[in-house]
């Protein structure tokens, strides 16, 4: 696939009183960047996040905040407040359920939520949860926090199921930063705020610049003070079926996941099963109806 610019589309997140987010992945021209298969960017906004308990399979979720605090609870018993500059990495594997609610004291919410597809060999692994606060690395006119993989002399200790890169980079106005990257990776640069050029392509907030494997550097110039996320990994190489909150390999598998989740909802509340139970006084989100056509593989 050639280098290209992906513009975001606005979608509601979380049903009634939904938080509006800007989504760049998946895209009809770009289903994945490495194992990154889903990228939502939101804020800054006075809206609140109120995502009730819901399930996942076959993936990892990443939450990265710039402003605000989100309370995470999951069916493993994890209870974590997510603050700006901290990574929440939840592995669904065989199955997990969780909720995410912004705290009452949060007046501005701003950040990104992303999914990582698990490879076939580990997609049925046990669920898990990790929290990590990377230390910033700095140079003239730039600062970075590397939450997955390695970049700019920093390395995250968080283990991943495929080689991955995830980092926040901030640039001063007029700064040009040449970032050395792994040439076996494909990369996505998501602009949060500011205006930048990435290898000559101009990005507005919410845009994602895609760089195909083979590049050894990414050259980013900030026309205005900017914050961006740099994502990367080797091409995933596995077709996936992605529907609602599930990643599988066949239509029938997704149908089965949906049926198992629906069987865990009684009177709006969770009972135990494949996805466990989130310890929170909230109804759970029922799965939508399956479409009238077979789900297609994303390549």
mmCIF file of C-alpha atoms in Angstrom:
data_model
loop_
_atom_site.group_PDB
_atom_site.id
_atom_site.type_symbol
_atom_site.label_atom_id
_atom_site.label_comp_id
_atom_site.label_asym_id
_atom_site.label_seq_id
_atom_site.Cartn_x
_atom_site.Cartn_y
_atom_site.Cartn_z
ATOM 1 C CA UNK A 1 0.000 0.000 0.000
ATOM 2 C CA UNK A 2 1.242 3.493 -0.848
ATOM 3 C CA UNK A 3 1.670 6.372 1.573
ATOM 4 C CA UNK A 4 -1.597 8.252 2.001
ATOM 5 C CA UNK A 5 -3.614 10.663 4.150
ATOM 6 C CA UNK A 6 -6.648 9.349 6.031
ATOM 7 C CA UNK A 7 -9.215 11.922 7.135
ATOM 8 C CA UNK A 8 -11.399 11.139 10.166
ATOM 9 C CA UNK A 9 -15.148 10.592 10.298
ATOM 10 C CA UNK A 10 -17.353 11.552 13.250
ATOM 11 C CA UNK A 11 -19.167 8.741 15.088
ATOM 12 C CA UNK A 12 -21.045 8.496 18.426
ATOM 13 C CA UNK A 13 -19.506 6.313 21.152
ATOM 14 C CA UNK A 14 -21.575 4.628 23.828
ATOM 15 C CA UNK A 15 -25.257 4.808 22.820
ATOM 16 C CA UNK A 16 -27.554 7.348 24.499
ATOM 17 C CA UNK A 17 -25.863 10.659 25.395
ATOM 18 C CA UNK A 18 -22.934 9.392 23.342
ATOM 19 C CA UNK A 19 -19.534 11.034 23.280
ATOM 20 C CA UNK A 20 -18.762 12.064 19.708
ATOM 21 C CA UNK A 21 -15.360 10.858 18.504
ATOM 22 C CA UNK A 22 -13.287 11.134 15.328
ATOM 23 C CA UNK A 23 -12.396 7.752 13.820
ATOM 24 C CA UNK A 24 -9.547 7.144 11.365
ATOM 25 C CA UNK A 25 -9.187 3.355 11.633
ATOM 26 C CA UNK A 26 -10.603 1.126 10.348
ATOM 27 C CA UNK A 27 -10.879 2.808 6.926
ATOM 28 C CA UNK A 28 -11.931 1.241 3.628
ATOM 29 C CA UNK A 29 -8.477 2.048 2.227
ATOM 30 C CA UNK A 30 -6.559 1.167 5.403
ATOM 31 C CA UNK A 31 -7.954 -1.543 7.703
ATOM 32 C CA UNK A 32 -4.844 -1.737 9.934
ATOM 33 C CA UNK A 33 -1.474 -0.142 10.665
ATOM 34 C CA UNK A 34 0.579 -3.025 11.970
ATOM 35 C CA UNK A 35 -1.760 -4.673 14.479
ATOM 36 C CA UNK A 36 -3.431 -1.309 15.231
ATOM 37 C CA UNK A 37 -6.957 -1.813 13.894
ATOM 38 C CA UNK A 38 -9.063 0.914 15.514
ATOM 39 C CA UNK A 39 -8.242 4.559 16.291
ATOM 40 C CA UNK A 40 -10.660 7.023 17.906
ATOM 41 C CA UNK A 41 -9.676 10.579 18.817
ATOM 42 C CA UNK A 42 -11.870 12.790 21.014
ATOM 43 C CA UNK A 43 -11.904 16.277 22.482
ATOM 44 C CA UNK A 44 -11.132 18.621 23.899
ATOM 45 C CA UNK A 45 -14.789 18.493 24.912
ATOM 46 C CA UNK A 46 -17.031 19.181 27.894
ATOM 47 C CA UNK A 47 -18.941 15.979 27.057
ATOM 48 C CA UNK A 48 -18.570 13.084 29.470
ATOM 49 C CA UNK A 49 -17.649 9.490 28.687
ATOM 50 C CA UNK A 50 -20.222 7.070 30.026
ATOM 51 C CA UNK A 51 -19.518 3.700 28.411
ATOM 52 C CA UNK A 52 -21.501 1.000 30.236
ATOM 53 C CA UNK A 53 -20.222 -2.578 30.653
ATOM 54 C CA UNK A 54 -19.627 -4.227 27.282
ATOM 55 C CA UNK A 55 -17.587 -7.189 25.976
ATOM 56 C CA UNK A 56 -14.452 -7.721 23.869
ATOM 57 C CA UNK A 57 -12.691 -10.693 22.289
ATOM 58 C CA UNK A 58 -9.506 -11.124 20.264
ATOM 59 C CA UNK A 59 -8.009 -7.696 20.866
ATOM 60 C CA UNK A 60 -6.299 -5.269 23.240
ATOM 61 C CA UNK A 61 -7.646 -1.822 24.097
ATOM 62 C CA UNK A 62 -5.421 1.205 24.643
ATOM 63 C CA UNK A 63 -6.601 4.376 26.377
ATOM 64 C CA UNK A 64 -4.359 7.463 26.247
ATOM 65 C CA UNK A 65 -5.515 10.791 27.711
ATOM 66 C CA UNK A 66 -4.387 14.386 27.287
ATOM 67 C CA UNK A 67 -6.992 15.967 29.607
ATOM 68 C CA UNK A 68 -9.479 14.553 32.091
ATOM 69 C CA UNK A 69 -9.653 11.355 34.125
ATOM 70 C CA UNK A 70 -11.489 8.140 33.232
ATOM 71 C CA UNK A 71 -12.416 5.388 35.688
ATOM 72 C CA UNK A 72 -11.832 1.903 34.280
ATOM 73 C CA UNK A 73 -13.396 -1.253 35.722
ATOM 74 C CA UNK A 74 -13.265 -4.720 34.203
ATOM 75 C CA UNK A 75 -14.422 -8.266 34.870
ATOM 76 C CA UNK A 76 -10.967 -9.249 36.182
ATOM 77 C CA UNK A 77 -11.584 -6.911 39.124
ATOM 78 C CA UNK A 78 -9.252 -4.197 37.787
ATOM 79 C CA UNK A 79 -10.196 -0.696 38.995
ATOM 80 C CA UNK A 80 -7.959 2.065 37.633
ATOM 81 C CA UNK A 81 -8.182 5.828 37.258
ATOM 82 C CA UNK A 82 -6.566 6.817 33.948
ATOM 83 C CA UNK A 83 -4.818 10.200 33.994
ATOM 84 C CA UNK A 84 -3.114 12.123 31.174
ATOM 85 C CA UNK A 85 0.171 10.614 30.024
ATOM 86 C CA UNK A 86 -0.628 7.124 31.339
ATOM 87 C CA UNK A 87 -1.294 3.922 29.416
ATOM 88 C CA UNK A 88 -4.189 1.585 30.100
ATOM 89 C CA UNK A 89 -3.735 -1.652 28.159
ATOM 90 C CA UNK A 90 -6.500 -4.225 28.508
ATOM 91 C CA UNK A 91 -6.179 -7.635 26.845
ATOM 92 C CA UNK A 92 -9.513 -9.238 26.034
ATOM 93 C CA UNK A 93 -8.138 -12.504 24.684
ATOM 94 C CA UNK A 94 -10.784 -15.218 25.212
ATOM 95 C CA UNK A 95 -13.214 -12.646 26.585
ATOM 96 C CA UNK A 96 -13.532 -9.717 28.985
ATOM 97 C CA UNK A 97 -16.038 -6.981 29.790
ATOM 98 C CA UNK A 98 -15.374 -3.473 31.088
ATOM 99 C CA UNK A 99 -16.776 0.006 31.656
ATOM 100 C CA UNK A 100 -15.196 3.444 31.209
ATOM 101 C CA UNK A 101 -16.678 6.542 32.823
ATOM 102 C CA UNK A 102 -15.142 9.997 33.106
ATOM 103 C CA UNK A 103 -14.999 11.258 36.696
ATOM 104 C CA UNK A 104 -17.339 13.941 38.058
ATOM 105 C CA UNK A 105 -14.413 16.332 38.448
ATOM 106 C CA UNK A 106 -13.494 16.065 34.754
ATOM 107 C CA UNK A 107 -14.544 19.290 33.018
ATOM 108 C CA UNK A 108 -12.547 18.698 29.817
ATOM 109 C CA UNK A 109 -12.039 15.295 28.197
ATOM 110 C CA UNK A 110 -9.399 14.822 25.506
ATOM 111 C CA UNK A 111 -7.512 11.781 24.279
ATOM 112 C CA UNK A 112 -7.534 8.665 22.135
ATOM 113 C CA UNK A 113 -8.764 5.104 22.346
ATOM 114 C CA UNK A 114 -7.254 2.419 20.159
ATOM 115 C CA UNK A 115 -7.499 -1.314 19.518
ATOM 116 C CA UNK A 116 -4.762 -3.815 18.753
ATOM 117 C CA UNK A 117 -5.696 -7.032 16.922
ATOM 118 C CA UNK A 118 -4.271 -10.159 18.531
ATOM 119 C CA UNK A 119 -2.599 -12.687 16.202
ATOM 120 C CA UNK A 120 -4.244 -16.057 15.700
ATOM 121 C CA UNK A 121 -1.774 -17.830 17.968
ATOM 122 C CA UNK A 122 -2.662 -15.764 21.055
ATOM 123 C CA UNK A 123 -6.096 -14.302 20.359
ATOM 124 C CA UNK A 124 -7.705 -16.833 22.730
ATOM 125 C CA UNK A 125 -5.260 -16.055 25.550
ATOM 126 C CA UNK A 126 -6.348 -15.261 29.099
ATOM 127 C CA UNK A 127 -7.561 -11.684 29.600
ATOM 128 C CA UNK A 128 -5.281 -9.204 31.353
ATOM 129 C CA UNK A 129 -4.776 -5.577 32.349
ATOM 130 C CA UNK A 130 -1.700 -3.312 32.619
ATOM 131 C CA UNK A 131 -1.187 0.299 33.631
ATOM 132 C CA UNK A 132 2.028 2.165 32.774
ATOM 133 C CA UNK A 133 3.153 5.790 33.120
ATOM 134 C CA UNK A 134 6.101 6.386 30.740
ATOM 135 C CA UNK A 135 8.712 8.972 31.645
ATOM 136 C CA UNK A 136 9.120 11.749 29.069
ATOM 137 C CA UNK A 137 12.225 12.036 26.902
ATOM 138 C CA UNK A 138 13.158 15.475 25.611
ATOM 139 C CA UNK A 139 15.292 17.276 23.072
ATOM 140 C CA UNK A 140 15.427 20.802 21.612
ATOM 141 C CA UNK A 141 11.838 21.732 20.785
ATOM 142 C CA UNK A 142 10.321 18.279 21.365
ATOM 143 C CA UNK A 143 9.085 15.898 24.063
ATOM 144 C CA UNK A 144 7.911 12.291 23.766
ATOM 145 C CA UNK A 145 6.285 9.568 25.863
ATOM 146 C CA UNK A 146 6.726 6.049 24.506
ATOM 147 C CA UNK A 147 4.002 3.750 25.816
ATOM 148 C CA UNK A 148 4.616 0.737 23.519
ATOM 149 C CA UNK A 149 7.778 -0.317 21.702
ATOM 150 C CA UNK A 150 10.780 2.002 21.309
ATOM 151 C CA UNK A 151 11.364 5.429 19.786
ATOM 152 C CA UNK A 152 13.664 8.424 20.243
ATOM 153 C CA UNK A 153 15.886 6.555 22.700
ATOM 154 C CA UNK A 154 13.044 5.447 24.991
ATOM 155 C CA UNK A 155 11.615 1.943 25.367
ATOM 156 C CA UNK A 156 8.419 0.715 26.993
ATOM 157 C CA UNK A 157 8.581 -2.384 29.224
ATOM 158 C CA UNK A 158 5.012 -3.358 28.314
ATOM 159 C CA UNK A 159 4.962 -6.658 26.392
ATOM 160 C CA UNK A 160 2.923 -6.979 23.191
ATOM 161 C CA UNK A 161 1.793 -9.966 21.121
ATOM 162 C CA UNK A 162 3.244 -8.548 17.888
ATOM 163 C CA UNK A 163 5.990 -5.910 17.478
ATOM 164 C CA UNK A 164 4.351 -2.517 18.024
ATOM 165 C CA UNK A 165 5.087 1.176 18.400
ATOM 166 C CA UNK A 166 2.927 3.675 20.272
ATOM 167 C CA UNK A 167 4.203 7.113 21.330
ATOM 168 C CA UNK A 168 3.000 10.648 21.991
ATOM 169 C CA UNK A 169 5.249 13.362 20.523
ATOM 170 C CA UNK A 170 4.958 17.104 21.161
ATOM 171 C CA UNK A 171 6.688 19.691 18.972
ATOM 172 C CA UNK A 172 7.284 23.429 19.362
ATOM 173 C CA UNK A 173 6.214 25.818 16.606
ATOM 174 C CA UNK A 174 8.678 25.700 13.722
ATOM 175 C CA UNK A 175 10.425 22.549 14.971
ATOM 176 C CA UNK A 176 11.443 19.874 12.467
ATOM 177 C CA UNK A 177 12.085 16.461 13.983
ATOM 178 C CA UNK A 178 13.546 13.566 12.017
ATOM 179 C CA UNK A 179 12.393 10.398 13.778
ATOM 180 C CA UNK A 180 14.312 7.182 13.153
ATOM 181 C CA UNK A 181 11.906 4.267 12.756
ATOM 182 C CA UNK A 182 12.045 0.534 12.019
ATOM 183 C CA UNK A 183 11.897 0.138 8.227
ATOM 184 C CA UNK A 184 10.076 -3.197 8.547
ATOM 185 C CA UNK A 185 7.139 -1.339 10.149
ATOM 186 C CA UNK A 186 4.311 0.537 8.527
ATOM 187 C CA UNK A 187 3.461 3.724 10.444
ATOM 188 C CA UNK A 188 0.545 5.995 11.144
ATOM 189 C CA UNK A 189 0.962 9.543 12.451
ATOM 190 C CA UNK A 190 -2.253 10.854 14.055
ATOM 191 C CA UNK A 191 -2.343 14.617 14.642
ATOM 192 C CA UNK A 192 -4.081 15.648 17.864
ATOM 193 C CA UNK A 193 -3.589 19.432 17.917
ATOM 194 C CA UNK A 194 -1.680 21.910 15.770
ATOM 195 C CA UNK A 195 -0.657 21.776 12.122
ATOM 196 C CA UNK A 196 2.220 19.621 10.873
ATOM 197 C CA UNK A 197 3.829 18.312 7.713
ATOM 198 C CA UNK A 198 4.788 14.616 7.733
ATOM 199 C CA UNK A 199 7.238 13.876 4.929
ATOM 200 C CA UNK A 200 5.692 16.761 2.987
ATOM 201 C CA UNK A 201 2.028 15.905 3.660
ATOM 202 C CA UNK A 202 0.063 18.529 5.588
ATOM 203 C CA UNK A 203 -2.075 17.258 8.488
ATOM 204 C CA UNK A 204 -4.970 18.981 10.223
ATOM 205 C CA UNK A 205 -6.161 17.827 13.669
ATOM 206 C CA UNK A 206 -7.669 14.337 13.467
ATOM 207 C CA UNK A 207 -5.860 13.390 10.245
ATOM 208 C CA UNK A 208 -3.690 10.276 10.047
ATOM 209 C CA UNK A 209 -0.686 10.075 7.696
ATOM 210 C CA UNK A 210 0.186 6.526 6.608
ATOM 211 C CA UNK A 211 3.778 5.559 5.738
ATOM 212 C CA UNK A 212 4.373 2.188 4.084
ATOM 213 C CA UNK A 213 7.203 -0.158 5.175
ATOM 214 C CA UNK A 214 10.636 0.787 3.905
ATOM 215 C CA UNK A 215 10.995 4.237 5.454
ATOM 216 C CA UNK A 216 13.863 4.612 7.942
ATOM 217 C CA UNK A 217 12.795 8.082 9.094
ATOM 218 C CA UNK A 218 9.663 10.153 9.518
ATOM 219 C CA UNK A 219 10.256 13.892 9.138
ATOM 220 C CA UNK A 220 7.718 16.000 11.001
ATOM 221 C CA UNK A 221 7.621 19.812 10.869
ATOM 222 C CA UNK A 222 5.299 21.736 13.182
ATOM 223 C CA UNK A 223 3.785 24.831 11.634
ATOM 224 C CA UNK A 224 2.070 25.372 14.980
ATOM 225 C CA UNK A 225 2.734 23.845 18.395
ATOM 226 C CA UNK A 226 1.623 20.247 17.913
ATOM 227 C CA UNK A 227 0.852 16.980 19.653
ATOM 228 C CA UNK A 228 0.698 13.727 17.715
ATOM 229 C CA UNK A 229 0.605 9.980 18.168
ATOM 230 C CA UNK A 230 3.067 7.797 16.263
ATOM 231 C CA UNK A 231 1.798 4.233 15.732
ATOM 232 C CA UNK A 232 3.505 1.374 13.959
ATOM 233 C CA UNK A 233 4.178 -2.309 13.477
ATOM 234 C CA UNK A 234 4.933 -4.875 10.771
ATOM 235 C CA UNK A 235 1.971 -5.414 8.415
ATOM 236 C CA UNK A 236 -0.423 -7.609 10.377
ATOM 237 C CA UNK A 237 -0.756 -10.181 7.611
ATOM 238 C CA UNK A 238 -3.890 -11.894 8.952
ATOM 239 C CA UNK A 239 -7.405 -11.249 7.675
ATOM 240 C CA UNK A 240 -9.828 -10.499 10.503
ATOM 241 C CA UNK A 241 -13.564 -10.152 10.983
ATOM 242 C CA UNK A 242 -14.321 -7.084 13.087
ATOM 243 C CA UNK A 243 -17.866 -6.314 14.251
ATOM 244 C CA UNK A 244 -19.109 -4.261 17.193
ATOM 245 C CA UNK A 245 -16.676 -5.029 20.040
ATOM 246 C CA UNK A 246 -15.432 -8.365 18.718
ATOM 247 C CA UNK A 247 -12.560 -9.491 16.512
ATOM 248 C CA UNK A 248 -12.708 -12.999 15.085
ATOM 249 C CA UNK A 249 -11.837 -14.881 11.921
ATOM 250 C CA UNK A 250 -15.252 -15.965 10.609
ATOM 251 C CA UNK A 251 -18.827 -14.690 10.503
ATOM 252 C CA UNK A 252 -19.964 -17.693 12.538
ATOM 253 C CA UNK A 253 -17.436 -16.946 15.268
ATOM 254 C CA UNK A 254 -18.776 -13.414 15.674
ATOM 255 C CA UNK A 255 -22.349 -14.725 15.810
ATOM 256 C CA UNK A 256 -21.267 -17.051 18.623
ATOM 257 C CA UNK A 257 -19.588 -14.226 20.590
ATOM 258 C CA UNK A 258 -22.751 -12.128 20.312
ATOM 259 C CA UNK A 259 -24.968 -14.976 21.502
ATOM 260 C CA UNK A 260 -22.720 -15.631 24.506
ATOM 261 C CA UNK A 261 -22.804 -11.950 25.493
ATOM 262 C CA UNK A 262 -26.587 -11.711 25.137
ATOM 263 C CA UNK A 263 -26.934 -14.806 27.324
ATOM 264 C CA UNK A 264 -25.061 -12.918 30.071
ATOM 265 C CA UNK A 265 -27.592 -10.066 30.228
ATOM 266 C CA UNK A 266 -30.644 -10.628 32.422
ATOM 267 C CA UNK A 267 -32.918 -7.685 33.122
ATOM 268 C CA UNK A 268 -30.228 -5.369 31.786
ATOM 269 C CA UNK A 269 -27.574 -6.598 34.248
ATOM 270 C CA UNK A 270 -24.681 -9.021 33.796
ATOM 271 C CA UNK A 271 -24.578 -12.598 34.972
ATOM 272 C CA UNK A 272 -21.414 -14.672 34.833
ATOM 273 C CA UNK A 273 -20.185 -16.310 31.655
ATOM 274 C CA UNK A 274 -17.444 -16.053 29.030
ATOM 275 C CA UNK A 275 -17.020 -12.281 29.552
ATOM 276 C CA UNK A 276 -17.168 -12.216 33.363
ATOM 277 C CA UNK A 277 -18.956 -9.536 35.375
ATOM 278 C CA UNK A 278 -17.961 -5.907 35.956
ATOM 279 C CA UNK A 279 -18.480 -4.894 39.596
ATOM 280 C CA UNK A 280 -20.411 -1.684 38.956
ATOM 281 C CA UNK A 281 -24.015 -0.578 39.519
ATOM 282 C CA UNK A 282 -24.848 -0.132 35.832
ATOM 283 C CA UNK A 283 -26.835 -1.880 33.167
ATOM 284 C CA UNK A 284 -24.839 -3.571 30.419
ATOM 285 C CA UNK A 285 -24.888 -2.639 26.738
ATOM 286 C CA UNK A 286 -26.802 -5.216 24.678
ATOM 287 C CA UNK A 287 -25.266 -6.228 21.355
ATOM 288 C CA UNK A 288 -26.875 -4.799 18.229
ATOM 289 C CA UNK A 289 -28.660 -7.101 15.818
ATOM 290 C CA UNK A 290 -26.436 -8.887 13.338
ATOM 291 C CA UNK A 291 -26.572 -7.474 9.800
ATOM 292 C CA UNK A 292 -28.554 -9.320 7.139
ATOM 293 C CA UNK A 293 -25.381 -10.052 5.175
ATOM 294 C CA UNK A 294 -22.327 -12.120 6.017
ATOM 295 C CA UNK A 295 -19.507 -10.219 7.663
ATOM 296 C CA UNK A 296 -16.509 -9.816 5.386
ATOM 297 C CA UNK A 297 -12.867 -10.425 6.160
ATOM 298 C CA UNK A 298 -10.717 -7.294 6.423
ATOM 299 C CA UNK A 299 -7.365 -7.788 4.682
#
